[in-house]
Amino acid sequence: MTATALYGRELAAAIRAETTERAAALTASGRPPKLAVVVATADESSAWYVRSIAKAAGQSGIACDIVDLGPDAAADTIVAALDRLSADGSVHGVMLQTPLPGGAALEELAGAIAFGKDVDGANPLSLGRLAAGLPAHPPATAEAVVALLDHYGVELAGRRVAVVGRSTVVGKPLAHLLLDRNATVTVCHSRTVDLPGVTSTADVVVAAAGRPGLITADHVRPGATVIDVGTNPTPDGGLTGDVDAEAVVHRAAALTPVPGGVGPVTTALLLRHTVRAAADR
Amino acid sequence: MTATALYGRELAAAIRAETTERAAALTASGRPPKLAVVVATADESSAWYVRSIAKAAGQSGIACDIVDLGPDAAADTIVAALDRLSADGSVHGVMLQTPLPGGAALEELAGAIAFGKDVDGANPLSLGRLAAGLPAHPPATAEAVVALLDHYGVELAGRRVAVVGRSTVVGKPLAHLLLDRNATVTVCHSRTVDLPGVTSTADVVVAAAGRPGLITADHVRPGATVIDVGTNPTPDGGLTGDVDAEAVVHRAAALTPVPGGVGPVTTALLLRHTVRAAADR
């Protein structure tokens, strides 16, 4: 058996086509959509990601301001920038890029992003509303996992899904999105005992731990679907996921590549959220 | 084997003793703590619960105003009452009792409870902050489950816990509290396929589905700990849990009684939250 590759490009292209159309309509009506990305790091893979967002935004007709506060920015400075952008009527989406200086937590500072502009679901209010089943922008990465499963017709209702990783930006919001879809959800993490024993009972395994090669063939039931959210930098400047793809590809029925799986969908959804936020104003 | 009964009274008494002391200190300093409970239902078991809160508050030296808006109150009227109480400096805790008229969702209306007074963690902001690991009052019932497990020395780190029920007031916040304690958490619900197959792999089973007798011996691994959050009214005016206690008592190592397990701890924690909210002002 060789797993089907679940590429994200087709779905991303469809989302971006719709988003480009909506962006053009907004611009024509005098409300050109704009995303602001606040950066306070010199991290290279972070810079690569932000450039890819700006490029994709440009291709969709969405302005993208990168507000670079430098890697030594104080928490107060970051919050002040978020406050200013939240109050700026020409800005429709605000995103705070990680990592943050001095080990500041995203969830601490992101409360300063106005709820309506919180297009990457980083404000704890967005997470709480998502958990409560109320309208909110989910974090784009978490939503991309579900969108990709839907695109490839992977059933979720009544299925067992193991989410490996309990971050505030992926694992936790994803658990809520999957519960909304009637999956039975297990959240695993670094302190889980016998991880293969837990994940190998799942129909769908989502790896979102940020540890290269964590998920091996032993972790996967034959025929399961495996979604790799990992984006770990490699020494040669590339990206590798959390899944040992060479081993898992012979066991899973379907597997997302890294890069080219969840990532393109994430960026497309972030831009969709931005035009929605602009339209809702 | 017969399960040990995990009574809540001892823990509840300890929490209430500390709370009574703090309430007396607050009153002595001219800030008598006050809880307001907004009620908009004629439901009898709800009325019983609210009376029990008021009685316990009185015994701890906490004022408790029951604001009864009647079973036909409009959502706007309820929100206006929550706004008024949120702005009232003499009130430190605000709680909205369910059920609500016309099928209104608690999470929709509870956003009107000021975050600092949200002593039962019903505002989606509280849930989001809880999920993000930031300070917030957890829903008292969810916190009571963890407090009772701690009180009886039940280890959580690295253990498998199955939560049956995905409500915004119990199952979902409880999942976050358990993740914070490094448990591997599975959230099950009415759409879970083969519920006994899932729950019988768990070291701890928490039943919070609101379905009498849902959890039978088949759902429980021999030696597991079972926490029954169910409070289902019986025809004779009593309460029964979600667990078939007569069957499970011969299989579990430990089991909470209903009533007398989680319930007393829940009320005690609600009052502790109220004095904390009063002290934080």
Coordinates of C-alpha atoms in Angstrom, one line a residue:
Chain A
M1 CA 0.0 0.0 0.0
T2 CA 1.1 3.5 -0.8
A3 CA -0.7 6.4 0.8
T4 CA -2.5 8.9 -1.5
A5 CA -0.9 12.3 -1.2
L6 CA -3.3 14.9 0.0
Y7 CA -2.0 18.0 -1.8
G8 CA -3.3 21.4 -0.7
R9 CA -2.7 23.3 -3.9
E10 CA -6.0 22.6 -5.6
L11 CA -8.1 23.6 -2.6
A12 CA -5.9 26.6 -1.9
A13 CA -6.3 27.7 -5.5
A14 CA -10.1 27.5 -5.3
I15 CA -10.2 29.5 -2.0
R16 CA -7.8 32.1 -3.5
A17 CA -9.9 32.4 -6.7
E18 CA -13.0 33.2 -4.6
T19 CA -11.0 35.5 -2.3
T20 CA -9.5 37.4 -5.3
E21 CA -13.0 38.0 -6.7
R22 CA -14.3 39.3 -3.3
A23 CA -11.2 41.5 -2.9
A24 CA -11.8 43.0 -6.3
A25 CA -15.4 43.7 -5.5
L26 CA -14.4 45.4 -2.2
T27 CA -11.8 47.5 -3.9
A28 CA -14.3 48.5 -6.6
S29 CA -16.7 49.6 -3.8
G30 CA -13.9 51.8 -2.3
R31 CA -13.0 49.5 0.5
P32 CA -9.7 47.9 -0.5
P33 CA -9.0 45.0 1.9
K34 CA -5.8 45.2 4.0
L35 CA -4.0 42.7 6.2
A36 CA -1.4 43.9 8.8
V37 CA 1.2 41.4 10.1
V38 CA 3.1 42.5 13.2
V39 CA 6.5 40.9 13.3
A40 CA 9.0 41.1 16.3
T41 CA 11.5 38.4 15.5
A42 CA 14.6 37.9 13.4
D43 CA 13.7 34.2 13.0
E44 CA 14.4 33.2 9.3
S45 CA 11.6 30.7 8.9
S46 CA 9.2 33.2 10.3
A47 CA 10.4 35.8 7.8
W48 CA 9.9 33.3 5.0
Y49 CA 6.3 32.7 6.1
V50 CA 5.5 36.4 6.4
R51 CA 6.9 37.0 2.9
S52 CA 4.8 34.2 1.5
I53 CA 1.7 35.7 3.1
A54 CA 2.5 39.1 1.6
K55 CA 3.1 37.6 -1.8
A56 CA -0.1 35.6 -1.7
A57 CA -2.0 38.7 -0.5
G58 CA -0.7 40.8 -3.4
Q59 CA -1.7 38.1 -5.9
S60 CA -5.2 38.2 -4.5
G61 CA -5.5 42.0 -4.5
I62 CA -5.2 42.4 -0.8
A63 CA -2.8 45.0 0.6
C64 CA -0.4 43.5 3.2
D65 CA 1.5 45.8 5.6
I66 CA 4.3 44.2 7.5
V67 CA 4.9 46.0 10.7
D68 CA 8.4 45.0 11.8
L69 CA 9.0 46.1 15.4
G70 CA 12.4 44.3 15.5
P71 CA 13.5 41.3 17.7
D72 CA 13.9 43.4 20.8
A73 CA 10.5 45.0 20.9
A74 CA 8.9 45.2 24.4
A75 CA 5.5 43.6 25.0
D76 CA 4.1 47.1 25.5
T77 CA 5.3 48.2 22.1
I78 CA 3.7 45.1 20.5
V79 CA 0.4 45.7 22.3
A80 CA 0.5 49.4 21.3
A81 CA 1.0 48.4 17.6
L82 CA -1.9 45.9 17.9
D83 CA -4.1 48.6 19.5
R84 CA -3.2 51.1 16.8
L85 CA -4.0 48.6 13.9
S86 CA -7.2 47.6 15.7
A87 CA -8.3 51.2 15.6
D88 CA -7.2 51.9 12.0
G89 CA -10.2 51.8 9.8
S90 CA -8.2 51.0 6.7
V91 CA -6.9 47.8 8.2
H92 CA -9.3 44.8 8.2
G93 CA -7.2 41.9 9.4
V94 CA -4.4 41.9 12.1
M95 CA -2.0 39.1 12.7
L96 CA 0.8 38.7 15.2
Q97 CA 3.6 36.6 14.0
T98 CA 5.5 34.2 16.4
P99 CA 8.0 33.7 17.9
L100 CA 7.8 36.8 20.2
P101 CA 10.7 38.5 22.0
G102 CA 11.6 37.4 25.5
G103 CA 9.4 34.4 25.3
A104 CA 6.2 36.4 25.5
A105 CA 3.1 34.2 24.8
L106 CA 1.0 34.9 21.7
E107 CA -2.2 34.4 23.7
E108 CA -1.1 37.1 26.3
L109 CA -0.6 39.8 23.7
A110 CA -3.2 38.8 21.1
G111 CA -6.0 39.9 23.4
A112 CA -5.2 43.4 22.0
I113 CA -6.3 42.4 18.5
A114 CA -9.8 43.7 17.9
F115 CA -12.1 40.6 17.7
G116 CA -13.5 41.6 14.3
K117 CA -10.0 41.9 12.9
D118 CA -8.6 38.7 14.5
V119 CA -8.2 36.9 11.2
D120 CA -5.9 34.2 12.6
G121 CA -8.0 33.5 15.7
A122 CA -5.2 34.4 18.2
N123 CA -7.3 36.5 20.6
P124 CA -8.5 34.2 23.5
L125 CA -12.1 35.6 22.8
S126 CA -11.9 34.0 19.4
L127 CA -10.9 30.7 20.8
G128 CA -13.6 30.8 23.5
R129 CA -16.3 31.7 20.9
L130 CA -15.1 28.9 18.7
A131 CA -15.2 26.5 21.6
A132 CA -18.7 27.7 22.4
G133 CA -19.9 27.3 18.9
L134 CA -20.3 31.1 18.2
P135 CA -19.1 32.9 15.1
A136 CA -15.3 33.6 15.2
H137 CA -12.3 33.3 12.8
P138 CA -10.6 30.0 13.7
P139 CA -6.8 29.9 13.5
A140 CA -6.1 29.4 9.8
T141 CA -3.9 26.4 10.4
A142 CA -6.6 24.5 12.4
E143 CA -9.3 25.4 9.9
A144 CA -7.0 24.2 7.0
V145 CA -6.8 20.7 8.5
V146 CA -10.6 20.3 8.5
A147 CA -10.9 22.0 5.1
L148 CA -8.4 19.6 3.6
L149 CA -10.1 16.6 5.1
D150 CA -13.4 17.8 3.6
H151 CA -11.8 18.5 0.2
Y152 CA -10.7 14.9 0.0
G153 CA -14.0 13.5 1.3
V154 CA -12.6 12.1 4.6
E155 CA -15.6 11.4 6.8
L156 CA -15.3 12.9 10.4
A157 CA -18.7 12.2 12.0
G158 CA -18.4 9.3 14.4
R159 CA -14.7 8.8 13.5
R160 CA -11.9 8.7 16.0
V161 CA -9.4 11.5 15.5
A162 CA -6.1 11.8 17.4
V163 CA -4.6 15.3 17.6
V164 CA -1.0 15.2 18.6
G165 CA -0.1 18.6 20.1
R166 CA -2.0 20.9 22.4
S167 CA -1.0 24.4 21.3
T168 CA -3.4 27.3 21.5
V169 CA -3.0 28.0 17.8
V170 CA -3.4 24.5 16.4
G171 CA -4.2 21.5 18.7
K172 CA -6.8 23.1 21.0
P173 CA -8.8 25.0 18.4
L174 CA -8.6 22.0 16.0
A175 CA -10.1 19.8 18.7
H176 CA -13.1 22.1 18.9
L177 CA -13.5 22.2 15.1
L178 CA -13.4 18.4 15.0
L179 CA -15.9 18.1 17.9
D180 CA -18.2 20.4 15.9
R181 CA -18.0 17.9 13.1
N182 CA -19.0 15.1 15.5
A183 CA -15.6 13.4 15.6
T184 CA -14.5 11.6 18.8
V185 CA -11.4 13.6 19.6
T186 CA -8.3 12.6 21.6
V187 CA -5.7 15.3 22.3
C188 CA -2.2 13.8 22.9
H189 CA 1.0 15.7 23.8
S190 CA 4.5 15.3 25.0
R191 CA 3.4 13.9 28.3
T192 CA 1.1 11.2 26.7
V193 CA 2.2 7.7 27.8
D194 CA 2.4 5.1 24.9
L195 CA 1.6 7.6 22.1
P196 CA 1.6 4.9 19.4
G197 CA -0.9 2.9 21.5
V198 CA -3.2 5.9 21.5
T199 CA -2.8 7.2 17.9
S200 CA -3.0 3.8 16.3
T201 CA -6.6 3.4 17.4
A202 CA -7.5 6.6 15.4
D203 CA -9.1 6.8 11.9
V204 CA -7.4 10.2 11.4
V205 CA -4.1 11.3 13.0
V206 CA -3.2 15.0 13.0
A207 CA 0.5 15.7 13.8
A208 CA 0.9 19.2 15.2
A209 CA 3.6 18.8 17.8
G210 CA 6.5 20.6 16.1
R211 CA 8.8 17.6 16.4
P212 CA 10.3 16.2 13.1
G213 CA 9.7 12.5 12.5
L214 CA 7.6 12.1 15.7
I215 CA 4.9 10.0 13.9
T216 CA 6.3 6.7 12.7
A217 CA 4.6 3.7 11.1
D218 CA 3.9 2.4 14.7
H219 CA 1.7 5.4 15.4
V220 CA -0.6 4.7 12.5
R221 CA -3.3 2.1 12.0
P222 CA -3.2 0.6 8.5
G223 CA -5.5 2.6 6.3
A224 CA -5.7 5.7 8.5
T225 CA -5.5 9.2 7.2
V226 CA -2.5 11.3 8.4
I227 CA -2.4 15.1 8.4
D228 CA 1.0 16.6 9.0
V229 CA 0.9 20.2 10.3
G230 CA 4.6 20.3 11.2
T231 CA 6.7 22.9 9.5
N232 CA 10.1 22.3 11.0
P233 CA 13.1 24.0 9.3
T234 CA 15.8 21.7 7.9
P235 CA 19.5 22.5 7.9
D236 CA 19.4 23.0 4.1
G237 CA 16.7 25.7 4.3
G238 CA 13.7 23.5 3.6
L239 CA 10.8 22.3 5.6
T240 CA 10.0 18.9 7.1
G241 CA 6.9 17.8 8.9
D242 CA 6.2 15.9 12.2
V243 CA 5.6 12.6 10.3
D244 CA 8.3 10.2 9.1
A245 CA 6.7 10.2 5.7
E246 CA 9.0 7.5 4.2
A247 CA 7.7 5.0 6.8
V248 CA 4.1 6.2 7.1
V249 CA 3.5 6.3 3.4
H250 CA 3.4 2.5 3.3
R251 CA 0.9 2.2 6.1
A252 CA -1.6 5.1 5.9
A253 CA -4.3 5.4 3.2
A254 CA -3.6 9.1 2.8
L255 CA -1.0 11.5 3.9
T256 CA -0.4 15.2 3.4
P257 CA 3.0 16.2 2.0
V258 CA 5.2 18.8 3.7
P259 CA 5.5 21.3 2.1
G260 CA 2.5 21.4 -0.1
G261 CA -0.2 20.0 2.1
V262 CA -1.8 22.0 4.9
G263 CA 0.5 25.1 4.4
P264 CA -1.0 26.5 1.1
V265 CA -4.5 26.1 2.5
T266 CA -3.6 27.9 5.7
T267 CA -2.4 31.0 3.7
A268 CA -5.5 30.9 1.5
L269 CA -7.8 30.8 4.5
L270 CA -6.0 33.7 6.2
L271 CA -6.7 35.8 3.1
R272 CA -10.3 34.6 3.0
H273 CA -10.8 35.7 6.6
T274 CA -9.3 39.1 5.7
V275 CA -11.8 39.8 2.9
R276 CA -14.6 38.5 5.1
A277 CA -13.5 40.9 7.9
A278 CA -13.4 43.7 5.3
A279 CA -16.9 42.8 4.0
D280 CA -18.3 42.6 7.6
R281 CA -17.3 46.2 8.5
Chain B
M1 CA -14.4 -5.5 44.1
T2 CA -16.5 -2.6 45.3
A3 CA -15.6 0.9 44.3
T4 CA -14.6 3.5 46.9
A5 CA -17.2 6.2 47.2
L6 CA -15.6 9.6 46.3
Y7 CA -17.8 11.9 48.5
G8 CA -17.5 15.6 48.0
R9 CA -18.6 16.8 51.4
E10 CA -15.2 16.8 53.1
L11 CA -13.5 18.8 50.3
A12 CA -16.5 21.1 50.0
A13 CA -16.4 21.8 53.7
A14 CA -12.7 22.7 53.5
I15 CA -13.3 25.1 50.6
R16 CA -16.2 26.6 52.4
A17 CA -14.3 27.1 55.6
E18 CA -11.6 29.0 53.8
T19 CA -14.2 30.9 51.8
T20 CA -16.2 31.9 55.0
E21 CA -13.0 33.2 56.5
R22 CA -12.2 35.3 53.4
A23 CA -15.8 36.6 53.2
A24 CA -15.7 37.7 56.9
A25 CA -12.4 39.6 56.2
L26 CA -13.9 41.3 53.2
T27 CA -17.0 42.3 55.1
A28 CA -14.9 43.6 58.0
S29 CA -13.0 45.7 55.5
G30 CA -16.2 47.2 54.2
R31 CA -16.5 45.1 51.1
P32 CA -19.2 42.5 51.8
P33 CA -19.1 40.0 49.0
K34 CA -22.2 39.5 46.9
L35 CA -23.2 37.0 44.3
A36 CA -26.1 37.7 41.9
V37 CA -27.9 34.8 40.2
V38 CA -30.1 35.7 37.2
V39 CA -33.0 33.2 36.7
A40 CA -35.4 33.1 33.8
T41 CA -37.0 29.7 34.1
A42 CA -39.8 28.0 36.1
D43 CA -37.8 24.7 36.0
E44 CA -38.1 23.0 39.4
S45 CA -34.7 21.4 39.5
S46 CA -33.1 24.7 38.5
A47 CA -35.0 26.5 41.3
W48 CA -33.8 23.8 43.8
Y49 CA -30.2 24.4 42.7
V50 CA -30.5 28.2 43.0
R51 CA -32.0 27.9 46.5
S52 CA -29.1 25.6 47.5
I53 CA -26.6 28.2 46.2
A54 CA -28.3 31.0 48.1
K55 CA -28.4 28.9 51.3
A56 CA -24.7 28.0 51.0
A57 CA -23.8 31.6 50.3
G58 CA -25.7 32.7 53.4
Q59 CA -23.8 30.1 55.5
S60 CA -20.5 31.5 54.2
G61 CA -21.4 35.1 54.8
I62 CA -21.9 36.0 51.2
A63 CA -25.0 37.9 50.1
C64 CA -26.9 36.2 47.3
D65 CA -29.4 38.2 45.2
I66 CA -31.7 36.0 43.1
V67 CA -32.8 38.2 40.1
D68 CA -35.9 36.3 38.8
L69 CA -36.9 37.6 35.4
G70 CA -39.6 35.0 34.9
P71 CA -39.8 32.2 32.3
D72 CA -40.9 34.5 29.5
A73 CA -38.1 37.0 29.8
A74 CA -36.7 38.2 26.4
A75 CA -33.1 37.8 25.6
D76 CA -32.7 41.6 25.6
T77 CA -34.1 41.7 29.1
I78 CA -31.7 39.1 30.3
V79 CA -28.7 40.8 28.7
A80 CA -29.8 44.2 30.3
A81 CA -29.9 42.5 33.7
L82 CA -26.4 41.1 33.2
D83 CA -25.2 44.5 32.0
R84 CA -26.7 46.2 35.1
L85 CA -25.2 43.7 37.5
S86 CA -21.8 43.8 35.7
A87 CA -21.8 47.6 36.3
D88 CA -23.0 47.4 39.9
G89 CA -20.0 47.9 42.2
S90 CA -21.7 46.1 45.1
V91 CA -22.0 42.9 43.1
H92 CA -18.8 40.7 42.7
G93 CA -20.1 37.6 41.0
V94 CA -22.7 37.2 38.4
M95 CA -24.2 33.9 37.2
L96 CA -26.9 33.1 34.7
Q97 CA -28.9 30.0 35.5
T98 CA -30.0 27.6 32.8
P99 CA -32.3 26.7 31.1
L100 CA -33.1 29.9 29.4
P101 CA -36.4 31.0 27.7
G102 CA -37.0 30.2 24.1
G103 CA -34.0 27.9 23.8
A104 CA -31.5 30.8 24.1
A105 CA -28.0 29.6 24.5
L106 CA -26.1 30.4 27.7
E107 CA -22.9 31.2 25.7
E108 CA -24.8 33.7 23.6
L109 CA -26.0 35.8 26.5
A110 CA -23.2 35.2 29.0
G111 CA -20.9 37.4 27.0
A112 CA -22.7 40.2 28.8
I113 CA -21.3 39.1 32.1
A114 CA -18.2 41.3 32.9
F115 CA -15.2 39.0 32.8
G116 CA -14.0 39.8 36.3
K117 CA -17.5 38.9 37.7
D118 CA -17.9 35.7 35.6
V119 CA -17.6 33.4 38.6
D120 CA -19.1 30.4 36.8
G121 CA -17.0 30.8 33.6
A122 CA -19.9 31.2 31.3
N123 CA -18.6 34.2 29.2
P124 CA -16.8 32.8 26.1
L125 CA -13.8 35.0 27.0
S126 CA -13.4 33.0 30.2
L127 CA -13.5 29.7 28.2
G128 CA -11.0 31.0 25.7
R129 CA -8.6 32.3 28.4
L130 CA -8.9 29.0 30.2
A131 CA -8.1 27.1 27.0
A132 CA -5.2 29.5 26.4
G133 CA -3.8 28.9 29.9
L134 CA -4.5 32.5 31.1
P135 CA -6.2 33.3 34.4
A136 CA -10.0 33.0 34.4
H137 CA -12.7 31.5 36.5
P138 CA -13.4 28.0 35.2
P139 CA -17.0 26.8 35.2
A140 CA -17.4 25.5 38.8
T141 CA -18.6 22.1 37.8
A142 CA -15.6 21.4 35.5
E143 CA -13.2 22.6 38.2
A144 CA -15.0 20.5 40.8
V145 CA -14.2 17.3 38.9
V146 CA -10.4 18.1 38.9
A147 CA -10.6 19.2 42.6
L148 CA -12.2 16.0 43.6
L149 CA -9.7 13.9 41.7
D150 CA -6.9 15.8 43.4
H151 CA -8.5 15.5 46.8
Y152 CA -8.5 11.7 46.5
G153 CA -5.0 11.6 45.1
V154 CA -6.0 10.3 41.6
E155 CA -3.0 10.9 39.3
L156 CA -3.8 12.7 36.1
A157 CA -0.4 13.3 34.4
G158 CA 0.1 10.8 31.6
R159 CA -3.2 9.1 32.3
R160 CA -6.0 8.6 29.8
V161 CA -9.2 10.4 30.7
A162 CA -12.4 10.0 28.7
V163 CA -14.9 12.9 29.1
V164 CA -18.4 11.9 28.0
G165 CA -20.2 15.1 27.0
R166 CA -19.1 18.1 25.0
S167 CA -21.1 20.9 26.6
T168 CA -19.7 24.4 26.9
V169 CA -20.2 24.4 30.7
V170 CA -18.7 21.0 31.5
G171 CA -17.1 18.8 28.9
K172 CA -15.2 21.4 26.9
P173 CA -13.7 23.4 29.8
L174 CA -13.0 20.2 31.7
A175 CA -11.0 18.9 28.7
H176 CA -8.8 22.0 28.9
L177 CA -8.3 21.7 32.7
L178 CA -7.3 18.0 32.2
L179 CA -4.9 18.9 29.4
D180 CA -3.3 21.5 31.7
R181 CA -2.7 18.6 34.1
N182 CA -1.0 16.6 31.4
A183 CA -3.7 14.0 31.0
T184 CA -4.4 12.5 27.5
V185 CA -8.0 13.6 27.0
T186 CA -10.6 12.0 24.8
V187 CA -13.9 13.9 24.4
C188 CA -16.9 11.6 23.6
H189 CA -20.5 12.5 22.9
S190 CA -23.8 11.3 21.5
R191 CA -22.3 10.8 18.1
T192 CA -19.4 8.7 19.3
V193 CA -19.4 5.2 17.7
D194 CA -18.7 2.3 20.2
L195 CA -18.7 4.5 23.3
P196 CA -17.8 1.5 25.6
G197 CA -14.9 0.7 23.3
V198 CA -13.5 4.2 23.8
T199 CA -14.2 4.8 27.5
S200 CA -13.0 1.3 28.6
T201 CA -9.5 2.2 27.6
A202 CA -9.5 5.2 30.0
D203 CA -8.0 5.3 33.5
V204 CA -10.6 7.9 34.5
V205 CA -14.1 8.3 33.0
V206 CA -16.0 11.5 33.5
A207 CA -19.7 11.2 32.7
A208 CA -21.2 14.6 31.8
A209 CA -23.8 13.8 29.2
G210 CA -27.0 14.4 31.1
R211 CA -28.3 10.9 30.3
P212 CA -29.3 8.7 33.2
G213 CA -27.7 5.3 33.3
L214 CA -25.6 6.0 30.2
I215 CA -22.4 4.6 31.7
T216 CA -22.7 0.9 32.4
A217 CA -20.1 -1.7 33.5
D218 CA -19.2 -2.3 29.8
H219 CA -18.0 1.3 29.6
V220 CA -15.5 1.0 32.5
R221 CA -12.1 -0.8 32.6
P222 CA -11.7 -2.8 35.9
G223 CA -10.0 -0.5 38.4
A224 CA -10.8 2.8 36.7
T225 CA -12.0 5.9 38.5
V226 CA -15.5 7.1 37.5
I227 CA -16.7 10.7 38.1
D228 CA -20.4 11.2 37.6
V229 CA -21.4 14.8 36.8
G230 CA -25.0 14.0 35.9
T231 CA -27.8 15.6 37.8
N232 CA -30.9 14.2 36.2
P233 CA -34.2 14.7 38.1
T234 CA -36.0 11.5 39.1
P235 CA -39.8 11.2 39.2
D236 CA -39.8 11.2 43.0
G237 CA -38.0 14.6 43.2
G238 CA -34.5 13.2 43.7
L239 CA -31.4 13.3 41.5
T240 CA -29.7 10.5 39.6
G241 CA -26.4 10.6 37.7
D242 CA -25.3 9.5 34.2
V243 CA -23.7 6.3 35.7
D244 CA -25.5 3.0 36.4
A245 CA -23.9 3.0 39.8
E246 CA -25.2 -0.5 40.8
A247 CA -23.3 -2.0 37.9
V248 CA -20.3 0.2 37.9
V249 CA -19.6 -0.1 41.6
H250 CA -18.5 -3.7 41.1
R251 CA -16.0 -2.7 38.4
A252 CA -14.6 0.7 39.1
A253 CA -12.0 1.3 41.8
A254 CA -13.6 4.6 42.7
L255 CA -17.0 6.3 41.9
T256 CA -18.6 9.5 42.9
P257 CA -22.1 9.2 44.4
V258 CA -25.0 11.3 43.1
P259 CA -26.0 13.3 45.0
G260 CA -23.0 14.0 47.3
G261 CA -20.1 13.8 44.9
V262 CA -19.3 16.6 42.5
G263 CA -22.3 18.7 43.5
P264 CA -21.2 20.0 46.9
V265 CA -17.8 20.8 45.5
T266 CA -19.3 22.8 42.7
T267 CA -21.3 25.0 45.0
A268 CA -18.3 25.6 47.3
L269 CA -16.1 26.6 44.3
L270 CA -18.7 29.0 43.0
L271 CA -18.6 30.8 46.4
R272 CA -14.7 30.7 46.4
H273 CA -14.7 32.3 43.0
T274 CA -17.1 35.0 44.4
V275 CA -14.8 36.0 47.3
R276 CA -11.8 35.9 45.0
A277 CA -13.6 38.2 42.6
A278 CA -14.5 40.5 45.5
A279 CA -10.9 40.5 46.7
D280 CA -9.6 41.3 43.2
R281 CA -11.7 44.4 42.8

